[in-house]
CSV table of C-alpha atoms in Angstrom, one decimal:
chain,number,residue,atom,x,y,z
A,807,UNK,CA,-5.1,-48.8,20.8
A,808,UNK,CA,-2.8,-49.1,17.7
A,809,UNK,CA,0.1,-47.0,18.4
A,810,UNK,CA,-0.2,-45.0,15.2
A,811,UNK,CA,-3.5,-44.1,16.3
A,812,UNK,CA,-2.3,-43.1,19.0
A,813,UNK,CA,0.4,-40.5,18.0
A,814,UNK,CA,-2.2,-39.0,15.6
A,815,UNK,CA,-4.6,-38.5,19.1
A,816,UNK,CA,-1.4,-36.7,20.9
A,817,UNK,CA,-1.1,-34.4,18.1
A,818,UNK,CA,-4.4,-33.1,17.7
A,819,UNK,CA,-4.4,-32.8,21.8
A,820,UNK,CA,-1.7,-30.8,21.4
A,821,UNK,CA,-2.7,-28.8,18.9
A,822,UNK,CA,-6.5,-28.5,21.0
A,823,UNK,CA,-4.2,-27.2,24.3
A,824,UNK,CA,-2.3,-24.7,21.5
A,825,UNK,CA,-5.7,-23.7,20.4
A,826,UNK,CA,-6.7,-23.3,24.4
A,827,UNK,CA,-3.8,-21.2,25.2
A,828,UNK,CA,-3.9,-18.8,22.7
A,829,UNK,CA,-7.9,-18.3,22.4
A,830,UNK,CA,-9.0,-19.0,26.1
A,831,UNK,CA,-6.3,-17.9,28.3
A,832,UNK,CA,-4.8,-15.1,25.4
A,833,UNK,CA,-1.6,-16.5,26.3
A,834,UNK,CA,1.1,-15.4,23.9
A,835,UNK,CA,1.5,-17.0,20.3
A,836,UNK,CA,5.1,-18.0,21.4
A,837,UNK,CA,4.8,-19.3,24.4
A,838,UNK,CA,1.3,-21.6,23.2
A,839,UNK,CA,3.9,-23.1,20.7
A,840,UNK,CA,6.8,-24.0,22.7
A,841,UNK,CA,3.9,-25.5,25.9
A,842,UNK,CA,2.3,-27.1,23.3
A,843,UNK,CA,5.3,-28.6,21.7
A,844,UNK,CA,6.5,-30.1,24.9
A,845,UNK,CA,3.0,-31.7,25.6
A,846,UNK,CA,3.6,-33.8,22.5
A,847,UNK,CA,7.1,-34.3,23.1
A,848,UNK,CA,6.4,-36.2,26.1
A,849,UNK,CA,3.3,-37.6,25.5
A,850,UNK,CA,4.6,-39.2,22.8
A,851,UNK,CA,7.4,-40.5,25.1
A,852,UNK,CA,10.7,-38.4,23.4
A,853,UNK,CA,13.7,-39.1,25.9
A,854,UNK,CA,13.9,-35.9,28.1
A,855,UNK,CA,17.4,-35.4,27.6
A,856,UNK,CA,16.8,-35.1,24.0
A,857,UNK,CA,13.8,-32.4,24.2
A,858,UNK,CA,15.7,-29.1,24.7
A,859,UNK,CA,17.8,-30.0,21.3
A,860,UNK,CA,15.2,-30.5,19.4
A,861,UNK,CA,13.3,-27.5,20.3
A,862,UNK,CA,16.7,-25.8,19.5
A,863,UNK,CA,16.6,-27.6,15.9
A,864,UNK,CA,12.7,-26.3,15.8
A,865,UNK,CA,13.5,-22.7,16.6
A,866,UNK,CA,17.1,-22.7,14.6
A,867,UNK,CA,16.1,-24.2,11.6
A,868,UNK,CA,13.0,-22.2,10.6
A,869,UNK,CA,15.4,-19.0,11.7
A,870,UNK,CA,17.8,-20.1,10.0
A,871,UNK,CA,15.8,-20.4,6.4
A,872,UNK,CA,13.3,-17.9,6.8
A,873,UNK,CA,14.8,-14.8,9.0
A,874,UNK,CA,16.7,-13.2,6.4
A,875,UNK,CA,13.6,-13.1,4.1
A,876,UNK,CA,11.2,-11.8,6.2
A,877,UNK,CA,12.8,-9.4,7.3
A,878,UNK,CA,14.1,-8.6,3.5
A,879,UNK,CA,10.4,-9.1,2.3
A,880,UNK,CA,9.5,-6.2,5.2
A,881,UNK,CA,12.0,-3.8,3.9
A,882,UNK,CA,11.5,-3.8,0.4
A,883,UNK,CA,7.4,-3.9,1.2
A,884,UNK,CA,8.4,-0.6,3.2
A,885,UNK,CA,10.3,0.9,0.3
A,886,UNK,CA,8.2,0.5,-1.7
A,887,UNK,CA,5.0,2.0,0.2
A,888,UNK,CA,7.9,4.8,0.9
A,889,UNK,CA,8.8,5.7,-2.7
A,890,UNK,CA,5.1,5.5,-3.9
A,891,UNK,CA,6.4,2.5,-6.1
A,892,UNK,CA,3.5,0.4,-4.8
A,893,UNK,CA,1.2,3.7,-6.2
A,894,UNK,CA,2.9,3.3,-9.3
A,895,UNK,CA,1.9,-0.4,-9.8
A,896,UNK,CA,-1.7,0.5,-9.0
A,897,UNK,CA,-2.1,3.3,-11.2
A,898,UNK,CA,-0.9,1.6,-14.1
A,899,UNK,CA,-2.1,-1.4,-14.4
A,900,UNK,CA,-5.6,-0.2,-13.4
A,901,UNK,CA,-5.0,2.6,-16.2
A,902,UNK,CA,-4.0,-0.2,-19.0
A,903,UNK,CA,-6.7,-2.7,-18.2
A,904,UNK,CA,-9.8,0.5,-17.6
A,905,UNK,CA,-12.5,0.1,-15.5
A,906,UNK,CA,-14.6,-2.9,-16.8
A,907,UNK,CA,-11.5,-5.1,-15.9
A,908,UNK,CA,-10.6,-3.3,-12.7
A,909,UNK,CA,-11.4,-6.8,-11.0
A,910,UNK,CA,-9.0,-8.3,-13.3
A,911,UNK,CA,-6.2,-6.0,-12.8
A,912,UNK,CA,-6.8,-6.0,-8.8
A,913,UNK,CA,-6.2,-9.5,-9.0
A,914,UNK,CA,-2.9,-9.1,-10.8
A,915,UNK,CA,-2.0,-6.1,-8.1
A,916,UNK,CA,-2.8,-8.3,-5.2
A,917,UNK,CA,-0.6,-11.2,-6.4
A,918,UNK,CA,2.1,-9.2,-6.9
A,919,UNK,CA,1.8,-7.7,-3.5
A,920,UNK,CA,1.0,-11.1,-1.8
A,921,UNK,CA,4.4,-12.6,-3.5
A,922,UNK,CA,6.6,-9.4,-2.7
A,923,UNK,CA,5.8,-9.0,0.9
A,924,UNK,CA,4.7,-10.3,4.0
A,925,UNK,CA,0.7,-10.4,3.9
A,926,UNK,CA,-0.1,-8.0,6.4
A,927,UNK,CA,2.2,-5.3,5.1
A,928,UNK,CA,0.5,-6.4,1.4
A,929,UNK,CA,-3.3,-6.1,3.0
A,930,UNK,CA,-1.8,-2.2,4.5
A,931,UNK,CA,-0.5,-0.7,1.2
A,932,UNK,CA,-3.3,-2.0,-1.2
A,933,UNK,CA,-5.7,-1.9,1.0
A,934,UNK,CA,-5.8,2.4,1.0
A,935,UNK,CA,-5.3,2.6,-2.6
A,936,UNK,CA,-8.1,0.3,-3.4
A,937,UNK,CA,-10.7,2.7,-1.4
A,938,UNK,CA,-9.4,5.2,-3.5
A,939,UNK,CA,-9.7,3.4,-6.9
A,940,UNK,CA,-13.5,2.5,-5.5
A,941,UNK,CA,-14.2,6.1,-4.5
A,942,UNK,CA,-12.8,7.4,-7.8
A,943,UNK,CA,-14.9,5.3,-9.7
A,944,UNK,CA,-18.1,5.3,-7.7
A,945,UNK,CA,-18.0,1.2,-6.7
A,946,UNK,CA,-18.8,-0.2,-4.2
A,947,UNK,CA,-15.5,-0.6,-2.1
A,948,UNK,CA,-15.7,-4.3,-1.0
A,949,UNK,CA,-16.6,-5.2,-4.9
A,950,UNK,CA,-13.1,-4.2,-5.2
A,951,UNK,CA,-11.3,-5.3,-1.8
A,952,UNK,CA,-12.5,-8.9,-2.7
A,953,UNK,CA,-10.2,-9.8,-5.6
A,954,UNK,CA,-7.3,-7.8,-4.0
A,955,UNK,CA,-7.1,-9.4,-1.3
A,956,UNK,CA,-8.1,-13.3,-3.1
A,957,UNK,CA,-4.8,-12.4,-5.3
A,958,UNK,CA,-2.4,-11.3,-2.2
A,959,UNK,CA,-3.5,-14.1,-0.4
A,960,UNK,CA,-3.1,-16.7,-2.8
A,961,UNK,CA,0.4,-15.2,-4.0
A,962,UNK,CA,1.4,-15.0,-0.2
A,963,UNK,CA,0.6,-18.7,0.4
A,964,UNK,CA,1.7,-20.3,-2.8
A,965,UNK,CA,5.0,-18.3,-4.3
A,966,UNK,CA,8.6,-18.6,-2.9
A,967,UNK,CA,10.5,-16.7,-0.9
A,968,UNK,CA,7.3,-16.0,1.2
A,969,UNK,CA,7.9,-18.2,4.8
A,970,UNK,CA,4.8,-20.8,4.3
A,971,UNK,CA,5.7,-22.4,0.6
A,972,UNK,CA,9.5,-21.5,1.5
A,973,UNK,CA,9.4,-24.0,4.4
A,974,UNK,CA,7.9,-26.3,2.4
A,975,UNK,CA,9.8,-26.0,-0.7
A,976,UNK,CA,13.3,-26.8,1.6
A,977,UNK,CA,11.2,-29.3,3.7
A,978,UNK,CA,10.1,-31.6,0.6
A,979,UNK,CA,13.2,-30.7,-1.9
A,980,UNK,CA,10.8,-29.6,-4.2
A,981,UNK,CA,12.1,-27.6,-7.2
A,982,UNK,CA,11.5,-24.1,-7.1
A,983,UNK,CA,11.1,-23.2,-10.7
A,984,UNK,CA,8.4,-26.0,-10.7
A,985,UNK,CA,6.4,-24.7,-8.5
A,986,UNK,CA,6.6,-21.2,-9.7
A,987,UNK,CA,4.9,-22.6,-13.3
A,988,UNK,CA,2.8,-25.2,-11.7
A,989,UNK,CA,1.9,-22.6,-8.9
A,990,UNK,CA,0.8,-20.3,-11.8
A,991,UNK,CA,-1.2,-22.7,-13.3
A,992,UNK,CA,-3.0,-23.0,-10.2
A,993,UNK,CA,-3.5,-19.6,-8.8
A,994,UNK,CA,-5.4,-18.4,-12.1
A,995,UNK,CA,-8.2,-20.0,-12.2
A,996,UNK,CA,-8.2,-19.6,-8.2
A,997,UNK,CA,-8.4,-16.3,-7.8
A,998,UNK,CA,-10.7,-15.6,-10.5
A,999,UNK,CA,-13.6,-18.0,-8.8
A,1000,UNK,CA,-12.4,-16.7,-5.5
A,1001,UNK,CA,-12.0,-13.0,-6.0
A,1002,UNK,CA,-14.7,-12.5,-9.0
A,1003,UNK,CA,-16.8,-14.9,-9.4
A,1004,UNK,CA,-17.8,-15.6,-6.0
A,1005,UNK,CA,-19.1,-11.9,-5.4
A,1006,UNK,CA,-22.2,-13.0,-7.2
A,1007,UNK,CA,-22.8,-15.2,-4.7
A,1008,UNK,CA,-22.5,-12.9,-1.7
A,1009,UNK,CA,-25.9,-11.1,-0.6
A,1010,UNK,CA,-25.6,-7.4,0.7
A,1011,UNK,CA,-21.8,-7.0,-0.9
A,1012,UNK,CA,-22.8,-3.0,-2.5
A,1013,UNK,CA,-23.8,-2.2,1.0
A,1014,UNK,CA,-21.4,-3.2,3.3
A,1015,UNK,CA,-20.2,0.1,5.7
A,1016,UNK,CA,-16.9,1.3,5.5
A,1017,UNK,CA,-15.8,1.9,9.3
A,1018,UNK,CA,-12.7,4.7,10.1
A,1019,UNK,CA,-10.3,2.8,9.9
A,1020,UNK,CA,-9.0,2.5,6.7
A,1021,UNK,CA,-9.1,5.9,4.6
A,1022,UNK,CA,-8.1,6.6,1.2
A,1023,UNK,CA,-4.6,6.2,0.6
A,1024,UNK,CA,-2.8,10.0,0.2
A,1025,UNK,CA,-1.2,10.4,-3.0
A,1026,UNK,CA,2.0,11.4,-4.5
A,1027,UNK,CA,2.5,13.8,-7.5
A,1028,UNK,CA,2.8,11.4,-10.1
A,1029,UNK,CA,6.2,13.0,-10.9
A,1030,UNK,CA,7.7,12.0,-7.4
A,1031,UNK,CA,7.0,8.4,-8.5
A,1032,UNK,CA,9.8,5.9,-9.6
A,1033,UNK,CA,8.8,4.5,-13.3
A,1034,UNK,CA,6.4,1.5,-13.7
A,1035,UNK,CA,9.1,-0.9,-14.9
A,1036,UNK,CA,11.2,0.0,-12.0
A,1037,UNK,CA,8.2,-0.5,-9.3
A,1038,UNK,CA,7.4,-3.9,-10.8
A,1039,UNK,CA,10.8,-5.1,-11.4
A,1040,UNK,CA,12.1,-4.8,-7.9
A,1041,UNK,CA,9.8,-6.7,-5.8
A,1042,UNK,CA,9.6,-9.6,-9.0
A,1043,UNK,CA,13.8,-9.7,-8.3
A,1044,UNK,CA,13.4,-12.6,-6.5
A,1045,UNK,CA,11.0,-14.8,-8.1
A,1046,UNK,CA,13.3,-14.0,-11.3
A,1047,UNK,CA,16.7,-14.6,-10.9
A,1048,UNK,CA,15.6,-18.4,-8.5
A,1049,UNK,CA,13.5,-19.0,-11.8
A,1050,UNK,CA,16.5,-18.7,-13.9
A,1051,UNK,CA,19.1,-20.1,-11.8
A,1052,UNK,CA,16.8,-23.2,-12.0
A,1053,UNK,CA,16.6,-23.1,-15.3
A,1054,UNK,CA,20.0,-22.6,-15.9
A,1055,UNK,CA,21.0,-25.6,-13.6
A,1056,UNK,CA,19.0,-28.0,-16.1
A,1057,UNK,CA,22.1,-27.2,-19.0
A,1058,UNK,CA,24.9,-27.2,-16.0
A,1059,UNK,CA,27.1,-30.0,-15.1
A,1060,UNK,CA,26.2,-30.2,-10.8
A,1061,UNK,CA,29.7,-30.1,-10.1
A,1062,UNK,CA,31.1,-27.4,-12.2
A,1063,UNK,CA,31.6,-23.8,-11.2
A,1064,UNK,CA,29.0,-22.3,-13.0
A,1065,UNK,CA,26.1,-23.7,-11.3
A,1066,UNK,CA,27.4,-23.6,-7.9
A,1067,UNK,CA,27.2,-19.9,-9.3
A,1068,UNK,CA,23.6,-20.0,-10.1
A,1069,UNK,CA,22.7,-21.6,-7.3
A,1070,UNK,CA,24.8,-18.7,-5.5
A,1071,UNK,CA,22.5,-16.1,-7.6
A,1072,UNK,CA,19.3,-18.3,-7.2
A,1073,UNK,CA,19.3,-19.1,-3.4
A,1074,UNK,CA,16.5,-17.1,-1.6
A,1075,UNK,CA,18.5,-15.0,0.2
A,1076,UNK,CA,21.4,-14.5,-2.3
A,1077,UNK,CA,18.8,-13.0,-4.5
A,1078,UNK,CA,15.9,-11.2,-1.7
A,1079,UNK,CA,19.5,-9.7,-0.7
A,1080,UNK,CA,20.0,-8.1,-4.3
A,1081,UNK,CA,16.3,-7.2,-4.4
A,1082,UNK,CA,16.7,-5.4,-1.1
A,1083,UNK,CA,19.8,-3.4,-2.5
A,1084,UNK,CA,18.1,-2.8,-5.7
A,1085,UNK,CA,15.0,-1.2,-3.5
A,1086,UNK,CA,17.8,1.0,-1.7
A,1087,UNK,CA,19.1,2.2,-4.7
A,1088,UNK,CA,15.9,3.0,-6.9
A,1089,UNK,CA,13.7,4.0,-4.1
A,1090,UNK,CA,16.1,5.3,-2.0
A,1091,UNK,CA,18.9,7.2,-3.1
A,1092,UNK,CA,18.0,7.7,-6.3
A,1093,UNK,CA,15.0,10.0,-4.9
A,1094,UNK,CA,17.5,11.9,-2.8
A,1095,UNK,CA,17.4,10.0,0.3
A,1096,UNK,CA,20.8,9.7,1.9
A,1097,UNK,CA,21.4,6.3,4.3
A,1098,UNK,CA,20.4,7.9,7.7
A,1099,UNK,CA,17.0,8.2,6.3
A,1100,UNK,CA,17.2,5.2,4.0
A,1101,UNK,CA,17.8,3.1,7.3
A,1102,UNK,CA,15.4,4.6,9.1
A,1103,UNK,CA,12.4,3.3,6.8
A,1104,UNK,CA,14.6,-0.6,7.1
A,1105,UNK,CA,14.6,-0.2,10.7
A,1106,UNK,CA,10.9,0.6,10.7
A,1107,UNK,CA,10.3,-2.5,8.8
A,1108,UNK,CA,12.5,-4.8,10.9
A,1109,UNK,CA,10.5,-3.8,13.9
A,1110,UNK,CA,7.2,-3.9,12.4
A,1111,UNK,CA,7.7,-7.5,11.7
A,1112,UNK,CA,10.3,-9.4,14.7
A,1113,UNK,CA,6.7,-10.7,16.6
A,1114,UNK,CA,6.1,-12.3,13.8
A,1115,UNK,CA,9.1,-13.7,12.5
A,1116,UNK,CA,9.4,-14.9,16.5
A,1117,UNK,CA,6.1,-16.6,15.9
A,1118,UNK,CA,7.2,-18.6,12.6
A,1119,UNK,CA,9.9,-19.6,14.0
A,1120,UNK,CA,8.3,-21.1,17.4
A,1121,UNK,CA,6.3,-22.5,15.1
A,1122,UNK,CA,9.4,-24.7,14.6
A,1123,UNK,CA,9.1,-26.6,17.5
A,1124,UNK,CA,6.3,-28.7,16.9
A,1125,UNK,CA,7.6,-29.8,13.4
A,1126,UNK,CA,10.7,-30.6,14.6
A,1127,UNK,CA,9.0,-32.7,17.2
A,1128,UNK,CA,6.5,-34.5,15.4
A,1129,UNK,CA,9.8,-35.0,13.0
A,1130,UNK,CA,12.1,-36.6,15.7
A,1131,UNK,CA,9.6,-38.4,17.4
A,1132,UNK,CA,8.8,-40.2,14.6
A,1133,UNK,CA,5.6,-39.3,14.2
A,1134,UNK,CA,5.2,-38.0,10.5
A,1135,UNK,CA,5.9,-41.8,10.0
A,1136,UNK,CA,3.4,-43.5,12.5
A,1137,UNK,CA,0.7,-41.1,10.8
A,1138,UNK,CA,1.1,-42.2,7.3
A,1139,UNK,CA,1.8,-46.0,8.3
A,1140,UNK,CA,-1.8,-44.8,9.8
A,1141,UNK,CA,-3.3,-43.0,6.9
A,1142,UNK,CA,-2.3,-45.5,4.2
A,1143,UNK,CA,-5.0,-47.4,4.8
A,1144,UNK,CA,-7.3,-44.9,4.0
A,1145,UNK,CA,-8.4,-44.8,0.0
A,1146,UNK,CA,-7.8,-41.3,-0.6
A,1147,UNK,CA,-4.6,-39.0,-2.8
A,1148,UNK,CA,-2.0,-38.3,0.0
A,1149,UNK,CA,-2.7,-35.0,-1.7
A,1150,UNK,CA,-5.9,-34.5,-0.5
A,1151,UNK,CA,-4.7,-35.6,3.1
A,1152,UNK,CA,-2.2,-33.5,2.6
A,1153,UNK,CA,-4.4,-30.5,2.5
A,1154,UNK,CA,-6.8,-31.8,5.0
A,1155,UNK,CA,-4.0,-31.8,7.5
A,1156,UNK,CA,-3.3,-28.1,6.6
A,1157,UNK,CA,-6.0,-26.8,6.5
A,1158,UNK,CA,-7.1,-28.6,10.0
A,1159,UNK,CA,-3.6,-26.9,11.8
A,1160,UNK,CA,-4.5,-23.7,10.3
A,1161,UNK,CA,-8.4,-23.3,11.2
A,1162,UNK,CA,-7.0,-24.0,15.0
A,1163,UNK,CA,-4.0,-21.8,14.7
A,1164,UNK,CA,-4.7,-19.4,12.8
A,1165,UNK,CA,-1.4,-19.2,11.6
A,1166,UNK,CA,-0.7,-19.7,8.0
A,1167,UNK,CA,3.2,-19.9,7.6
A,1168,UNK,CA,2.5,-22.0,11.4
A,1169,UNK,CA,0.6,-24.4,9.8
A,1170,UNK,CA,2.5,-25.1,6.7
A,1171,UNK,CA,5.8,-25.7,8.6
A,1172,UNK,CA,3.7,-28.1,11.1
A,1173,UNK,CA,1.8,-29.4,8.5
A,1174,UNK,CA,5.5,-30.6,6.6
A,1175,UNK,CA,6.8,-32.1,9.3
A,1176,UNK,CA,3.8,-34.3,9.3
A,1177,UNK,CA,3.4,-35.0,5.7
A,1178,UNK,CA,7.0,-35.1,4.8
A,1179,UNK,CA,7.0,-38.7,4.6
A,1180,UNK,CA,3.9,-39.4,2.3
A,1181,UNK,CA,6.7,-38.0,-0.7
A,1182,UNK,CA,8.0,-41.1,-0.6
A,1183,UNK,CA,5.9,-43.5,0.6
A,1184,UNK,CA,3.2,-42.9,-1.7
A,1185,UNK,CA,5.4,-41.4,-4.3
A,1186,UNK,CA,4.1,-38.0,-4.6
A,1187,UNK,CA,5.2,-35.1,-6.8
A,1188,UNK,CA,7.5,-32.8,-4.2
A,1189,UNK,CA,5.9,-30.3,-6.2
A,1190,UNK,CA,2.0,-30.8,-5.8
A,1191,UNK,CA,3.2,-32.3,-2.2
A,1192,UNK,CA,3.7,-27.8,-1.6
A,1193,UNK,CA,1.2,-26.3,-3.5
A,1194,UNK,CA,-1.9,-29.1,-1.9
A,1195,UNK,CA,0.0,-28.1,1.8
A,1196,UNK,CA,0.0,-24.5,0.3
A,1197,UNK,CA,-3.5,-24.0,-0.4
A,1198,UNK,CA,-4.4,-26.0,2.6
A,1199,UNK,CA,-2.9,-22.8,4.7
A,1200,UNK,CA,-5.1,-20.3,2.9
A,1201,UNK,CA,-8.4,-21.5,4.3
A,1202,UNK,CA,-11.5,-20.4,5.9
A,1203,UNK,CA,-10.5,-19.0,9.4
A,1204,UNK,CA,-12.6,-18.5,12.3
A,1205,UNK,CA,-12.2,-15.2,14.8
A,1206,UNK,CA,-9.3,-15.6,16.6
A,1207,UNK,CA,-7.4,-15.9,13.1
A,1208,UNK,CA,-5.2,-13.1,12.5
A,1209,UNK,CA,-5.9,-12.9,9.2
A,1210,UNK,CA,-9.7,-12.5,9.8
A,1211,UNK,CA,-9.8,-9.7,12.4
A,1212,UNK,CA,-7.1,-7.5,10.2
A,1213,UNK,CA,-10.4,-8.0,7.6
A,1214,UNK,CA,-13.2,-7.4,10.0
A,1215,UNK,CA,-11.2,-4.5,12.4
A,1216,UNK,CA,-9.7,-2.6,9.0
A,1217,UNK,CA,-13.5,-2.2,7.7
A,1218,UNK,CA,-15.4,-2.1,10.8
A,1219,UNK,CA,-18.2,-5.1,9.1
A,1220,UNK,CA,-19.8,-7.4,11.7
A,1221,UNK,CA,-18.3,-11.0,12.2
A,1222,UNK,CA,-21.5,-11.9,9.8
A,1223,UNK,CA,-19.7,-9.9,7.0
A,1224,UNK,CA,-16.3,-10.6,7.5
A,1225,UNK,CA,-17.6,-14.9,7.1
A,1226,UNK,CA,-19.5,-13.8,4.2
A,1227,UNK,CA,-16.7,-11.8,2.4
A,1228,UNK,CA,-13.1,-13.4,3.4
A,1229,UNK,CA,-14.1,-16.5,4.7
A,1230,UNK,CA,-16.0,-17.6,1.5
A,1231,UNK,CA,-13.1,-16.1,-0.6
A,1232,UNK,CA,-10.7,-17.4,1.5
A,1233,UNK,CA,-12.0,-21.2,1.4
A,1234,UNK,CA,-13.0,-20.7,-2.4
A,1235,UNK,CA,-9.0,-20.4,-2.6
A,1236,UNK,CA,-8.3,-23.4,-0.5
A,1237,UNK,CA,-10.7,-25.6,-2.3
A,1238,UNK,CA,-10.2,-24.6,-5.6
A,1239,UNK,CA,-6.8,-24.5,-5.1
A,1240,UNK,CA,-6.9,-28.2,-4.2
A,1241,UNK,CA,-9.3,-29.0,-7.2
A,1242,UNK,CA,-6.5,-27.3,-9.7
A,1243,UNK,CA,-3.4,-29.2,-7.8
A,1244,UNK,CA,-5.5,-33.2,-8.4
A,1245,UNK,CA,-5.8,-31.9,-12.2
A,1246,UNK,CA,-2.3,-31.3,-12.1
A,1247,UNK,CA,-1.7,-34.4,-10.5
A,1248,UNK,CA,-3.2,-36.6,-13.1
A,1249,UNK,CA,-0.5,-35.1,-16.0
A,1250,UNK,CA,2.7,-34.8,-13.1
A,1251,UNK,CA,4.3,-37.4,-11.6
């Protein structure tokens, strides 16, 4: 059997044991990772002795790109939900747009969400204040919980500093402005076949039971509130000033001082880390909040978030294994031959790591270390390389998926439901993603 062949079988055995581990023996996420990672490592005949470093590399590198804004991402998320900024955002933009574009604006809310924070804490504040906005104005909750949840998952997956497109934005040395505008141009048209067009297509959506879980979100006087500008402006921080630094860079000679100081301003952390102090400031003490209480609501957010963060970054070790064993190179020696856009492989790949993982940011680092190589062999926009990979994360996912049971548990549907609601949204995003990211590819280069 051709060797390239063969180190595309040992990966998908090794992502089938993952998939055993986690789903038939309920083994941690953690541990799944590292055993599975091993598995490949020596079936794929990696010198022992060369093993523990590399899972090292795996662990350290994701930690080392992605801890800080996790857990930066968490805080501000909790600030937010804290201060009633994340009210604030509601309330407005569903006030400006009115009710016959509440889709519309739920969209735009969701987004927002999805790129500020980490998805789960994005799916936990919205979530409340949507079945509010739906009892309010007598609609059918999951007519509404549709497009919120199509626009947070879509910004989570595509947009910088979130962990998925982050890894793969460092991965492929893609450029970050570029895929802020490019990502744009793709997520619109997204979300608006995943989170409003496609509830024409779903049978029994007006009435779906709304279990105990999830209540009404309880409101704030609007006077406690921090102003809409404010609430908008913090969480947006990020995307802003690496925008601008990259813009900036464009007019800058690479070796002056100026733009090692907007790369300074622009790095991920540099500027989650002035977003973070911004949050303190505005929904902190400027409400009266003095830094006991202040860093009580971070240290909330921090532990609210460390299993995951742990998980994203054991998720580490199989990139880095498939990396230094050589076998993101065997795989497209292997898949060259084959007449389709590395792009659509691309996404294929992704979406195949995250339907058995059911872990999004898991299976966009994984799904790099494999596809890494296709940039240059096939000469592939960096660009469309992370938004194909990106929307390949945000797929249909099956019940083991965390994404899925937060869905099905926070509404108390059937499994029947929860496939008919986020897992036709959630591959209407993957597929029209992809669609969107081939246009693009015809015109970028």
């Amino acid at each position: 059997m051709p060797v390239d062949l063969m180190a595309l079988i040992w990966v998908l055995v090794g992502i089938g044991i993952l998939v055993f581990l986690i789903v038939g023996l309920k083994i941690h996420n953690i541990l799944a990772l590292l055993i599975s990672g091993l598995f490949i490592a020596f079936a794929e005949g990696m010198p022992i002795d060369k093993i523990v470093t590399t899972i090292q590399k795996g662990v350290g590198g994701v930690l080392a790109t992605l801890a800080l804004i996790v857990v930066f991402g968490a805080i501000i998320g909790k600030l937010m939900t804290e201060s009633g900024a994340s009210q604030r955002i509601a309330d407005t933009i569903v006030a400006k747009m009115g009710i016959d574009k509440l889709p519309f604006a739920l969209l735009i809310i969701g987004t927002i969400f999805g790129m500020a924070m980490f998805y789960e804490v994005a799916f936990l504040i919205t979530v409340p204040l949507v079945i509010s906005i739906a009892k309010e104005a007598k609609i059918p909750y999951m007519r509404l919980i549709i497009p919120t949840v199509a626009g947070a998952t879509m910004g989570h997956s595509i947009f910088p500093p979130q962990p998925g497109p982050m890894a793969l934005v460092t991965t492929f040395h893609a450029d970050i402005s570029q895929v802020y505008i490019f990502g744009l141009i793709v997520i619109i048209p997204t979300i608006i076949c995943s989170g409003v067009l496609i509830r024409r297509f779903i049978p029994g959506l007006d009435k779906m039971p709304l279990g105990n879980v999830m209540k009404p979100a309880e409101r704030k006087p609007d006077a406690e509130l921090p102003s809409f500008g404010i609430s908008i402006l913090v969480p947006l921080l990020p995307a802003i000033l690496m925008i601008c630094a990259s813009v900036t860079k464009l007019f800058l000679n690479s070796k002056s001082t100026a733009y090692s100081i907007a790369s300074f301003f622009g790095s991920a952390e540099i500027s989650m880390l002035l977003a973070v102090l911004a949050a303190m400031f505005f929904f902190g003490y400027r409400r009266g909040q003095n830094g006991t209480q202040i860093t009580a609501q971070m240290t909330s957010a921090i532990e609210g978030i460390s299993n995951v963060l742990l998980v994203i970054a054991a998720g580490g070790i199989m990139k880095e294994v498939i990396i230094d064993a050589g076998i993101g190179a065997k795989i497209v020696d292997l898949v060259g031959k084959i007449p389709v856009s590395p792009l659509i492989l691309a996404w294929l790949i992704t979406v195949l790591i995250r339907i058995l993982t059911g872990q999004g940011a898991v299976a966009a680092i994984t799904a790099a270390g494999i596809v890494a190589p296709m940039i240059a062999a096939f000469n592939v926009s960096p660009v469309l390389m992370v938004l194909a990979c990106a929307c390949g994360s945000n797929t249909i996912t099956l019940m083991y998926d965390g994404g899925f049971l937060l869905f099905q548990q926070s509404f108390g549907i059937s499994l029947k439901d929860t496939f008919k609601t986020w897992g036709a949204l959630e591959f209407t995003n993957s597929a029209v993603g992809l669609v969107m990211v081939l246009l693009l590819s015809i015109f970028v280069h």
